[in-house]
Coordinates of C-alpha atoms (C1' of nucleotides) in Angstrom, one line a residue:
Chain A
M95 CA 78.9 64.2 40.6
S96 CA 76.6 66.9 41.8
T97 CA 77.3 70.6 41.5
K98 CA 74.6 72.6 39.9
P99 CA 76.4 74.0 36.8
A100 CA 75.1 77.4 37.9
V101 CA 76.4 80.7 36.8
N102 CA 80.1 81.3 37.6
G103 CA 81.1 80.5 41.1
A104 CA 77.7 81.1 42.6
H105 CA 77.6 78.0 44.8
K106 CA 80.9 78.7 46.5
A107 CA 80.0 82.3 47.1
A108 CA 76.7 81.2 48.6
I109 CA 78.5 78.8 50.9
R110 CA 80.8 81.5 52.1
Q111 CA 78.0 83.9 52.7
E112 CA 75.9 81.5 54.6
N113 CA 78.7 80.3 56.8
E114 CA 79.8 83.9 57.6
E115 CA 76.3 84.9 58.5
Q116 CA 75.8 81.8 60.7
I117 CA 79.1 82.5 62.5
L118 CA 78.3 86.2 62.9
A119 CA 74.9 85.5 64.3
A120 CA 76.3 83.0 66.8
A121 CA 79.1 85.3 67.8
E122 CA 76.8 88.2 68.4
R123 CA 74.8 86.0 70.8
V124 CA 77.8 84.5 72.6
F125 CA 79.7 87.8 72.9
A126 CA 76.5 89.5 74.2
D127 CA 76.0 86.8 76.8
F128 CA 79.6 86.5 78.0
G129 CA 81.5 89.6 77.0
F130 CA 84.7 89.5 74.9
K131 CA 86.8 87.5 77.4
G132 CA 84.1 85.3 78.6
A133 CA 83.0 84.2 75.1
T134 CA 85.0 81.2 73.8
T135 CA 85.6 80.4 70.2
A136 CA 84.5 76.8 70.9
R137 CA 81.1 78.0 72.1
I138 CA 80.7 80.3 69.1
A139 CA 81.5 77.4 66.8
E140 CA 79.1 75.1 68.6
T141 CA 76.3 77.8 68.5
A142 CA 77.0 78.2 64.8
H143 CA 77.0 74.5 64.2
V144 CA 80.5 74.5 62.6
P145 CA 83.8 73.0 63.8
K146 CA 86.0 75.5 65.7
A147 CA 88.7 75.5 63.0
N148 CA 86.1 76.7 60.5
V149 CA 85.5 79.8 62.6
H150 CA 89.1 80.7 62.2
Y151 CA 89.0 80.0 58.5
Y152 CA 86.4 82.7 58.0
F153 CA 87.6 85.1 60.7
S154 CA 91.3 85.2 61.5
T155 CA 91.1 85.9 65.2
K156 CA 88.5 86.3 68.0
E157 CA 89.2 90.0 68.1
A158 CA 88.7 90.4 64.3
L159 CA 85.3 88.7 64.7
Y160 CA 84.4 90.9 67.7
R161 CA 85.4 94.1 65.8
R162 CA 83.3 93.0 62.8
I163 CA 80.2 92.5 65.0
M164 CA 80.8 95.9 66.7
E165 CA 80.7 97.5 63.3
D166 CA 77.4 95.9 62.5
V167 CA 75.9 97.0 65.8
C168 CA 77.1 100.6 65.2
D169 CA 75.6 100.6 61.7
H170 CA 72.2 99.6 63.1
W171 CA 72.5 102.2 65.8
L172 CA 73.3 104.9 63.2
E173 CA 70.2 103.9 61.3
A174 CA 68.0 104.6 64.4
A175 CA 70.0 107.8 65.0
M176 CA 69.0 109.1 61.6
T177 CA 65.3 109.2 62.6
F178 CA 66.4 112.1 64.9
D179 CA 66.4 114.7 62.2
N180 CA 66.3 118.4 62.8
S181 CA 63.4 119.3 60.6
A182 CA 60.0 118.6 62.1
D183 CA 58.2 119.3 65.3
P184 CA 60.2 118.5 68.5
A185 CA 57.5 116.2 69.9
V186 CA 57.3 114.3 66.6
I187 CA 61.1 113.9 66.4
L188 CA 61.6 112.8 70.0
R189 CA 58.7 110.4 69.8
G190 CA 60.1 108.9 66.6
Y191 CA 63.6 108.5 68.0
I192 CA 62.4 106.9 71.3
E193 CA 60.2 104.5 69.4
A194 CA 63.0 103.6 67.0
K195 CA 65.3 102.9 69.9
M196 CA 62.7 100.9 71.7
D197 CA 62.1 98.8 68.6
L198 CA 65.8 98.2 68.2
S199 CA 66.0 96.9 71.7
R200 CA 63.1 94.6 71.0
V201 CA 64.4 93.3 67.6
R202 CA 68.2 93.2 68.2
P203 CA 68.7 92.8 71.9
Y204 CA 72.0 91.1 71.5
G205 CA 73.6 94.2 69.8
S206 CA 72.5 96.4 72.7
R207 CA 73.9 93.9 75.3
L208 CA 77.2 93.7 73.4
W209 CA 77.4 97.5 73.5
A210 CA 76.8 97.4 77.2
H211 CA 79.6 94.9 77.8
E212 CA 81.9 97.0 75.7
I213 CA 81.2 100.2 77.6
I214 CA 81.2 98.7 81.1
R215 CA 84.6 97.2 80.2
G216 CA 85.9 100.7 79.4
A217 CA 85.2 100.9 75.7
K218 CA 88.6 99.6 74.7
F219 CA 87.6 98.8 71.2
S220 CA 85.3 101.6 70.5
S221 CA 86.3 104.8 72.4
E222 CA 87.5 106.4 69.1
Y223 CA 84.1 105.7 67.5
I224 CA 82.3 107.2 70.5
S225 CA 84.5 110.2 70.7
T226 CA 84.1 111.0 67.0
T227 CA 81.0 109.7 65.2
V228 CA 78.7 109.3 68.2
K229 CA 79.8 112.4 70.0
N230 CA 79.4 114.6 66.8
W231 CA 75.9 113.2 66.3
L232 CA 75.0 113.7 70.0
D233 CA 76.4 117.3 70.2
S234 CA 74.4 118.3 67.1
R235 CA 71.2 116.9 68.7
V236 CA 72.0 118.7 71.9
E237 CA 72.3 121.9 69.9
A238 CA 68.9 121.3 68.3
I239 CA 67.4 120.8 71.7
R240 CA 69.0 124.0 73.0
G241 CA 67.4 125.7 70.0
W242 CA 64.0 124.4 70.9
I243 CA 64.4 125.6 74.4
A244 CA 65.5 129.0 73.2
E245 CA 62.4 129.2 71.0
G246 CA 60.2 128.4 74.1
K247 CA 59.0 125.1 72.5
M248 CA 60.0 123.0 75.5
D249 CA 61.2 123.3 79.1
D250 CA 64.7 124.4 80.0
V251 CA 66.2 121.0 80.7
E252 CA 69.8 120.0 80.5
P253 CA 69.9 118.3 77.0
Y254 CA 72.6 115.7 77.8
T255 CA 70.6 114.5 80.8
L256 CA 67.6 114.1 78.6
M257 CA 69.5 112.2 75.9
Y258 CA 71.1 109.9 78.5
M259 CA 67.7 109.3 79.9
I260 CA 66.4 108.2 76.5
F261 CA 69.5 106.0 75.9
A262 CA 69.2 104.4 79.3
T263 CA 65.5 103.7 79.3
T264 CA 65.3 102.3 75.8
Q265 CA 68.3 100.1 76.1
H266 CA 67.2 98.9 79.5
Y267 CA 64.6 96.8 77.7
A268 CA 67.4 94.9 75.9
D269 CA 70.2 94.9 78.5
F270 CA 68.0 94.1 81.5
G271 CA 65.5 92.0 79.6
R272 CA 66.2 89.0 81.8
Q273 CA 65.4 91.1 84.9
I274 CA 62.2 92.4 83.4
E275 CA 61.2 88.9 82.4
I276 CA 61.7 87.7 86.0
F277 CA 59.5 90.6 87.3
N278 CA 56.9 89.7 84.6
N279 CA 56.5 86.3 86.3
D280 CA 59.3 84.7 84.3
K281 CA 57.6 85.4 81.0
P282 CA 59.0 87.7 78.2
L283 CA 57.0 90.8 77.7
T284 CA 54.2 90.2 75.1
D285 CA 53.9 92.5 72.1
A286 CA 51.0 94.2 73.8
Q287 CA 53.0 94.8 77.0
F288 CA 56.0 96.0 75.1
T289 CA 53.8 98.4 73.0
E290 CA 52.2 99.7 76.2
A291 CA 55.7 100.2 77.7
K292 CA 56.8 102.1 74.6
E293 CA 53.8 104.4 74.7
N294 CA 54.3 105.1 78.4
V295 CA 58.0 105.9 77.9
V296 CA 57.2 108.3 75.2
R297 CA 54.4 109.9 77.2
I298 CA 56.4 110.4 80.4
I299 CA 59.4 111.8 78.7
L300 CA 57.5 114.2 76.4
K301 CA 55.4 115.5 79.2
G302 CA 58.5 115.6 81.4
V303 CA 60.2 118.1 79.2
G304 CA 57.1 120.1 78.4
L305 CA 56.2 118.7 75.0
A306 CA 52.8 117.4 75.8
Chain B
M225 CA 109.9 89.1 117.9
S226 CA 107.5 92.0 118.4
T227 CA 103.8 91.3 118.9
K228 CA 101.9 94.0 120.8
P229 CA 100.6 92.0 123.7
A230 CA 97.2 93.4 122.9
V231 CA 93.9 92.1 124.2
N232 CA 93.2 88.5 123.2
G233 CA 93.7 87.7 119.6
A234 CA 93.0 91.2 118.4
H235 CA 96.0 91.4 116.1
K236 CA 95.2 88.3 114.1
A237 CA 91.6 89.3 113.8
A238 CA 92.6 92.7 112.5
I239 CA 94.9 91.1 109.9
R240 CA 92.1 88.8 108.8
Q241 CA 89.6 91.7 108.5
E242 CA 92.0 94.0 106.6
N243 CA 93.0 91.3 104.1
E244 CA 89.4 90.3 103.5
E245 CA 88.4 93.9 102.9
Q246 CA 91.3 94.5 100.6
I247 CA 90.5 91.4 98.5
L248 CA 86.8 92.2 98.4
A249 CA 87.4 95.7 97.3
A250 CA 89.8 94.5 94.6
A251 CA 87.4 91.7 93.5
E252 CA 84.5 94.2 93.2
R253 CA 86.5 96.3 90.8
V254 CA 87.9 93.5 88.7
F255 CA 84.5 91.6 88.5
A256 CA 82.8 94.9 87.6
D257 CA 85.4 95.6 84.8
F258 CA 85.6 92.1 83.3
G259 CA 82.5 90.1 84.4
F260 CA 82.7 86.8 86.2
K261 CA 84.5 84.8 83.5
G262 CA 86.7 87.7 82.3
A263 CA 88.0 88.4 85.8
T264 CA 91.0 86.4 86.8
T265 CA 92.1 85.5 90.3
A266 CA 95.6 86.6 89.4
R267 CA 94.4 90.1 88.6
I268 CA 92.3 90.3 91.7
A269 CA 95.3 89.3 93.8
E270 CA 97.5 91.8 92.0
T271 CA 94.9 94.6 92.6
A272 CA 94.6 93.6 96.2
H273 CA 98.4 93.5 96.6
V274 CA 98.5 90.0 97.9
P275 CA 99.8 86.8 96.4
K276 CA 97.3 84.8 94.5
A277 CA 97.4 81.8 96.9
N278 CA 96.4 84.2 99.6
V279 CA 93.1 85.0 97.8
H280 CA 92.3 81.3 97.9
Y281 CA 93.2 81.2 101.6
Y282 CA 90.5 83.7 102.5
F283 CA 87.9 82.7 99.8
S284 CA 87.8 79.1 98.7
T285 CA 86.8 79.6 95.1
K286 CA 86.3 82.4 92.6
E287 CA 82.6 81.7 92.6
A288 CA 82.4 82.0 96.4
L289 CA 84.1 85.4 96.2
Y290 CA 81.7 86.5 93.5
R291 CA 78.7 85.4 95.5
R292 CA 79.9 87.2 98.6
I293 CA 80.3 90.4 96.6
M294 CA 76.9 90.1 95.1
E295 CA 75.5 89.8 98.6
D296 CA 77.2 93.1 99.6
V297 CA 75.9 94.8 96.4
C298 CA 72.3 93.6 97.2
D299 CA 72.6 94.9 100.7
H300 CA 73.4 98.3 99.5
W301 CA 70.7 98.2 97.0
L302 CA 68.2 97.3 99.7
E303 CA 69.3 100.3 101.7
A304 CA 68.5 102.6 98.9
A305 CA 65.2 100.7 98.3
M306 CA 64.2 101.5 101.9
T307 CA 64.0 105.2 101.1
F308 CA 61.0 104.3 99.0
D309 CA 58.5 104.1 101.9
N310 CA 54.8 104.3 101.5
S311 CA 54.0 107.0 103.9
A312 CA 54.6 110.5 102.7
D313 CA 53.7 112.5 99.6
P314 CA 54.3 110.7 96.3
A315 CA 56.5 113.5 94.9
V316 CA 58.6 113.5 98.0
I317 CA 59.0 109.7 98.0
L318 CA 59.9 109.5 94.3
R319 CA 62.4 112.4 94.5
G320 CA 64.0 110.7 97.5
Y321 CA 64.3 107.3 95.8
I322 CA 65.7 108.7 92.6
E323 CA 68.2 110.8 94.5
A324 CA 69.3 107.8 96.6
K325 CA 69.8 105.7 93.5
M326 CA 71.7 108.5 91.7
D327 CA 74.0 108.8 94.7
L328 CA 74.5 105.1 94.8
S329 CA 75.6 105.1 91.2
R330 CA 78.0 108.0 92.0
V331 CA 79.5 106.5 95.2
R332 CA 79.5 102.8 94.3
P333 CA 79.6 102.5 90.5
Y334 CA 81.4 99.1 90.7
G335 CA 78.4 97.5 92.4
S336 CA 76.0 98.7 89.7
R337 CA 78.3 97.5 86.9
L338 CA 78.7 94.1 88.6
W339 CA 74.9 93.9 88.7
A340 CA 74.7 94.8 85.1
H341 CA 77.1 92.1 84.1
E342 CA 75.1 89.6 86.2
I343 CA 71.8 90.4 84.5
I344 CA 73.1 90.6 81.0
R345 CA 74.6 87.2 81.5
G346 CA 71.2 85.9 82.4
A347 CA 71.2 86.3 86.2
K348 CA 72.6 82.8 86.8
F349 CA 73.7 83.6 90.4
S350 CA 70.9 85.9 91.4
S351 CA 67.6 85.0 89.7
E352 CA 66.2 83.6 92.9
Y353 CA 67.1 86.8 94.8
I354 CA 65.4 88.8 92.0
S355 CA 62.3 86.7 91.8
T356 CA 61.7 86.8 95.6
T357 CA 63.2 89.7 97.5
V358 CA 63.4 92.3 94.7
K359 CA 60.1 91.3 93.1
N360 CA 58.3 91.5 96.4
W361 CA 59.7 94.9 97.0
L362 CA 58.9 96.1 93.4
D363 CA 55.4 94.7 93.4
S364 CA 54.5 96.5 96.7
R365 CA 55.8 99.8 95.2
V366 CA 53.8 99.2 92.1
E367 CA 50.7 98.8 94.3
A368 CA 51.5 102.0 96.1
I369 CA 51.8 103.8 92.7
R370 CA 48.5 102.3 91.6
G371 CA 47.0 103.7 94.8
W372 CA 48.3 107.2 94.1
I373 CA 46.8 106.9 90.6
A374 CA 43.4 105.8 91.9
E375 CA 43.4 108.7 94.3
G376 CA 44.1 111.1 91.4
K377 CA 47.4 112.2 92.8
M378 CA 49.3 111.4 89.6
D379 CA 48.8 110.5 86.0
D380 CA 47.7 107.1 84.9
V381 CA 51.0 105.6 83.9
E382 CA 52.0 102.0 83.8
P383 CA 53.8 101.6 87.1
Y384 CA 56.4 99.0 86.0
T385 CA 57.4 101.2 83.1
L386 CA 58.0 104.1 85.5
M387 CA 60.1 102.0 87.8
Y388 CA 62.2 100.5 85.0
M389 CA 62.7 104.1 83.8
I390 CA 64.0 105.1 87.2
F391 CA 66.2 101.9 87.4
A392 CA 67.6 102.5 83.9
T393 CA 68.3 106.2 84.2
T394 CA 69.9 106.2 87.6
Q395 CA 72.1 103.1 86.9
H396 CA 73.1 104.5 83.6
Y397 CA 75.4 107.0 85.4
A398 CA 77.4 104.1 86.8
D399 CA 77.1 101.4 84.1
F400 CA 77.7 103.8 81.2
G401 CA 80.0 106.2 83.1
R402 CA 82.8 105.7 80.6
Q403 CA 80.5 106.7 77.7
I404 CA 79.3 109.8 79.6
E405 CA 82.9 110.6 80.4
I406 CA 83.9 110.5 76.7
F407 CA 80.9 112.7 75.7
N408 CA 82.0 115.1 78.5
N409 CA 85.3 115.7 76.6
D410 CA 87.0 112.7 78.3
K411 CA 86.5 114.2 81.8
P412 CA 84.4 112.6 84.5
L413 CA 81.4 114.6 85.5
T414 CA 82.2 117.1 88.2
D415 CA 80.1 117.2 91.3
A416 CA 78.3 120.2 90.0
Q417 CA 77.5 118.5 86.7
F418 CA 76.3 115.4 88.5
T419 CA 74.1 117.4 90.8
E420 CA 72.6 119.2 87.8
A421 CA 71.9 115.8 86.1
K422 CA 70.3 114.5 89.3
E423 CA 68.0 117.5 89.6
N424 CA 67.0 117.3 85.9
V425 CA 66.3 113.6 86.2
V426 CA 64.0 114.2 89.2
R427 CA 62.3 117.1 87.5
I428 CA 61.7 115.4 84.2
I429 CA 60.3 112.2 85.8
L430 CA 58.1 114.0 88.3
K431 CA 56.6 116.3 85.7
G432 CA 56.3 113.4 83.3
V433 CA 54.0 111.5 85.6
G434 CA 52.0 114.6 86.7
L435 CA 53.7 115.2 90.1
A436 CA 55.0 118.7 89.4
Chain C
dA197 C1' 90.2 64.7 32.5
dT198 C1' 93.2 67.4 34.8
dT199 C1' 94.4 71.3 37.4
dT200 C1' 93.6 74.8 40.5
dA201 C1' 91.3 77.3 44.2
dT202 C1' 88.5 77.2 47.9
dC203 C1' 86.3 74.9 51.8
dT204 C1' 86.6 71.6 55.8
dT205 C1' 88.3 69.5 60.0
dG206 C1' 90.6 66.4 63.6
dA207 C1' 94.6 66.7 65.9
dC208 C1' 97.8 69.3 67.9
dC209 C1' 100.5 73.3 70.5
dG210 C1' 101.9 77.0 73.7
dT211 C1' 99.7 79.8 77.1
dT212 C1' 96.6 81.1 80.7
dT213 C1' 93.4 79.7 84.0
dG214 C1' 91.4 78.3 88.7
dG215 C1' 92.9 75.8 92.2
dT216 C1' 96.3 72.9 95.3
dC217 C1' 99.9 72.0 98.6
dA218 C1' 104.0 71.5 101.2
dG219 C1' 106.8 74.0 104.0
dG220 C1' 107.6 78.2 106.2
dT221 C1' 106.6 82.4 109.3
dT222 C1' 104.2 84.8 112.9
dA223 C1' 101.3 85.4 116.9
dA224 C1' 98.6 83.6 120.6
dA225 C1' 98.0 80.1 124.2
dA226 C1' 99.9 77.0 127.7
Chain D
dT239 C1' 110.0 78.5 126.8
dT240 C1' 107.4 75.5 124.3
dT241 C1' 103.4 74.3 121.8
dT242 C1' 99.7 75.2 119.0
dA243 C1' 96.9 77.5 115.7
dA244 C1' 96.5 80.8 112.2
dC245 C1' 98.6 83.1 108.4
dC246 C1' 101.6 83.2 104.2
dT247 C1' 103.4 82.0 99.5
dG248 C1' 106.5 80.0 95.7
dA249 C1' 106.0 76.2 93.0
dC250 C1' 103.2 73.3 90.9
dC251 C1' 99.1 70.9 88.2
dA252 C1' 95.2 69.6 85.2
dA253 C1' 91.9 71.8 82.4
dA254 C1' 90.5 75.2 79.1
dC255 C1' 91.9 78.6 76.1
dG256 C1' 93.0 80.9 71.2
dG257 C1' 95.1 79.7 67.4
dT258 C1' 97.7 76.5 63.8
dC259 C1' 98.3 73.1 60.4
dA260 C1' 98.5 69.2 57.3
dA261 C1' 95.7 66.5 54.8
dG262 C1' 91.5 65.7 52.6
dA263 C1' 87.0 67.0 50.2
dT264 C1' 84.5 69.7 46.9
dA265 C1' 83.6 72.8 43.2
dA266 C1' 85.2 75.9 39.5
dA267 C1' 88.4 76.7 35.7
dT268 C1' 91.3 74.9 31.9

DNA sequence: ATTTATCTTGACCGTTTGGTCAGGTTAAAA
DNA sequence: TTTTAACCTGACCAAACGGTCAAGATAAAT
């Protein structure tokens, strides 16, 4: 019985896609909460509402699953990175990048936390990605900032320090979200509060480097 | 044979103290690197150069050891917090606090990383400490900042956002030290580089809030 | 209707984990 | 010198872990 005739093997493909997505979403949460070693396949399975053996059917090992999620996180990060183009006005570019990173922390906090775990642990899985892709991107932005400084468009600040400050502050809203929540009387920041925080971060940094 | 006569039970006490210190130092490193679940008692023992059973002789459980270290970390944090007094000039106070926190990240990076693990995981062991001691401290500093703003001494910025920015940026140099190292051509920041970073962080933030 | 390929899962396995303990050693007290 | 209290540790254990597998269910192809 059953089985929509459907075109080709559409149903099977849909099942696969839905299960993979469910497992990936669950794994992102669990890895973010407990780190690679602390996360258990049993908990990932439970969170995804599938039996543990099914997790291994779709992803051969725990490490394979972890690497796959790290790729996704990096893809999203690269997307935000692209908002930092070299064309327009420095103040516009920095504002856009800071806002994009703040929004990323708001919308995908688990990815940021996962990244934090990975780095604190010593970047065992991703040191190559950092030392190539990310470093190349960062170095080119640092050069852009040096150019702006040379043109007298902004203060003479150490560019890496500025970039680290942006990384740290924006990601703090994801990585230390629980702490912020406690300080905010055990309530998550409202959209209004978050928007206010975002505006203040932009304002302080832009003024701090002489762009306001 | 042997046994320096020594005064009273001085030798035994010294043995106890040295072993406890060795185990605590090892545990701080291992917990910081792997988080609570990821850290193993075997690895802590190995790092401390004592048999695993000896770890349990001095600290009943892994959790007891973890809690003890969290206390030590909090004590150090409180020390730095005390540099943020309400008396002097806002610029002097903020500069002093930022520098103290930067130095803490440099000298005791493991403590900062341990804290990061703890918060990312949801602050299971320390939410009470945060919602009482730390929150009281933070709220009183926020009030001080509001006072400075009211007196026209600095820009009208959202005080929590400013404090989070200071937390995030200063702790970034400990928590994401490995990432910074990779960006710095796989070499740890030299003292000169770190001093430059510290000065830049102070300068950008002070100017950013209208204190320079 | 039959075959084939994919999906599903309870039960199982070897390893690692936090923690225990008996029996020994060493140093302080009597 | 003897006794006592503290320190030390190899060997061990039950629980939890990542991963496997055989056997069944379901859907697509023939």
